[in-house]
Amino acid sequence: MKFKTLYKPYIFIFLVSSLLANTSCGGGGGEYYPPEIAINKIGVFKEEVTSQNLDFKIDLESNLNLESNDKIISGYTYYSFRNFNFNNIKYKIGIPINNWVSIIDANENIIKKLETPRYTRNAAAVELVGENAKKYLAVYIDQQSTSHSSTLYILSETWDVLYKEHLLGAKWMSKETSEHGDSLIVYAEKKWRPEEKWICVGGPWKYHLFNKQ
């Protein structure tokens, strides 16, 4: 009987702890980061799409095609990398599990650092080509899982930030080719819960950079 009497409080503590763990954000107390368009210098137009004609998808929910290789570059440790091409030049994205990612060239020079509101877990880049061979680079960054957040950047050929948007947790990115140029396709989580109420934000989204009609 003494064993049962002593054991019940521990059962209660365990149950309460489990309940709190399941209802909180977890992962060190992460919080949702609200979706918003922070920068739009080139009049990017986005629309929700129900069907896509895609040749590929880059999955940001897994580590597929990420190069896991701890490396110190310019004094910072990067834990994984993803390769991409832009303007026929090879680059890679360095992911430091910090509040940014870096675009790094073949000589391990940091070309551009892209800041994020939460620590980074995954990232990918896609080149977008329009009429007269005009090019942009879309960089999509997945962040701390408990924040359910991601950040989308669109950069010029000279690495200027032309567009920046905060979305919910990243799922995948792709592009769709048309006679007017490439359109970016981004899929993020559709729901978030500010103030204890679920809100649907829609998606996936098609971004028109070259044909804005």
Short mmCIF file of C-alpha atoms in Angstrom, two decimals, residues 33-117:
data_model
loop_
_atom_site.label_atom_id
_atom_site.label_comp_id
_atom_site.label_asym_id
_atom_site.label_seq_id
_atom_site.Cartn_x
_atom_site.Cartn_y
_atom_site.Cartn_z
CA TYR A 33 6.32 33.73 -36.78
CA PRO A 34 3.54 35.67 -38.55
CA PRO A 35 3.36 35.50 -42.38
CA GLU A 36 3.97 38.81 -44.17
CA ILE A 37 5.51 40.32 -47.29
CA ALA A 38 8.38 42.41 -45.96
CA ILE A 39 9.96 43.64 -49.24
CA ASN A 40 8.59 43.83 -52.79
CA LYS A 41 10.69 46.13 -54.98
CA ILE A 42 9.74 44.62 -58.33
CA GLY A 43 5.98 44.24 -58.02
CA VAL A 44 5.88 40.47 -57.64
CA PHE A 45 2.32 39.17 -57.99
CA LYS A 46 1.30 35.96 -56.21
CA GLU A 47 -1.78 33.81 -56.60
CA GLU A 48 -3.04 30.61 -55.05
CA VAL A 49 -3.00 27.65 -57.43
CA THR A 50 -4.80 24.31 -57.31
CA SER A 51 -2.83 22.56 -60.05
CA GLN A 52 0.73 22.84 -61.26
CA ASN A 53 2.66 21.67 -64.30
CA LEU A 54 5.97 20.98 -62.60
CA ASP A 55 9.08 19.20 -63.82
CA PHE A 56 10.58 18.87 -60.34
CA LYS A 57 10.07 19.65 -56.68
CA ILE A 58 12.75 20.48 -54.14
CA ASP A 59 11.67 18.98 -50.85
CA LEU A 60 12.45 21.13 -47.81
CA GLU A 61 10.81 18.80 -45.29
CA SER A 62 13.67 16.28 -45.55
CA ASN A 63 17.46 16.38 -45.78
CA LEU A 64 17.44 14.80 -49.23
CA ASN A 65 20.21 16.26 -51.41
CA LEU A 66 21.66 18.19 -48.49
CA GLU A 67 25.39 17.76 -48.03
CA SER A 68 26.10 17.15 -44.34
CA ASN A 69 29.60 18.40 -43.70
CA ASP A 70 30.55 20.52 -40.67
CA LYS A 71 32.84 23.24 -41.94
CA ILE A 72 34.09 26.58 -40.62
CA ILE A 73 33.92 29.35 -43.23
CA SER A 74 34.86 32.95 -42.36
CA GLY A 75 34.70 32.12 -38.66
CA TYR A 76 31.25 30.49 -38.65
CA THR A 77 30.39 26.80 -38.54
CA TYR A 78 28.02 25.55 -41.23
CA TYR A 79 26.48 22.13 -40.72
CA SER A 80 24.98 21.40 -44.13
CA PHE A 81 25.07 22.68 -47.69
CA ARG A 82 22.98 22.54 -50.85
CA ASN A 83 24.45 23.07 -54.32
CA PHE A 84 22.83 25.16 -57.05
CA ASN A 85 23.68 26.99 -60.27
CA PHE A 86 23.03 30.64 -61.04
CA ASN A 87 24.14 32.36 -64.24
CA ASN A 88 26.04 29.18 -65.15
CA ILE A 89 28.16 29.43 -62.03
CA LYS A 90 28.18 26.87 -59.23
CA TYR A 91 27.31 28.02 -55.71
CA LYS A 92 26.10 26.44 -52.50
CA ILE A 93 23.89 27.51 -49.62
CA GLY A 94 25.53 27.13 -46.22
CA ILE A 95 23.16 26.36 -43.34
CA PRO A 96 24.62 27.22 -39.90
CA ILE A 97 21.58 26.42 -37.71
CA ASN A 98 21.56 30.11 -36.85
CA ASN A 99 19.44 33.09 -37.88
CA TRP A 100 20.76 33.22 -41.44
CA VAL A 101 22.03 31.22 -44.39
CA SER A 102 24.92 32.16 -46.67
CA ILE A 103 25.46 31.91 -50.40
CA ILE A 104 29.01 30.64 -50.90
CA ASP A 105 31.06 30.41 -54.08
CA ALA A 106 33.42 27.64 -55.22
CA ASN A 107 36.34 29.31 -53.43
CA GLU A 108 34.38 29.39 -50.15
CA ASN A 109 33.83 33.13 -50.26
CA ILE A 110 30.58 34.30 -48.68
CA ILE A 111 28.72 36.14 -51.44
CA LYS A 112 25.53 36.97 -49.57
CA LYS A 113 24.15 36.41 -46.09
CA LEU A 114 20.35 36.14 -45.83
CA GLU A 115 18.94 36.76 -42.37
CA THR A 116 15.94 34.95 -40.91
CA PRO A 117 13.80 35.53 -37.80
#
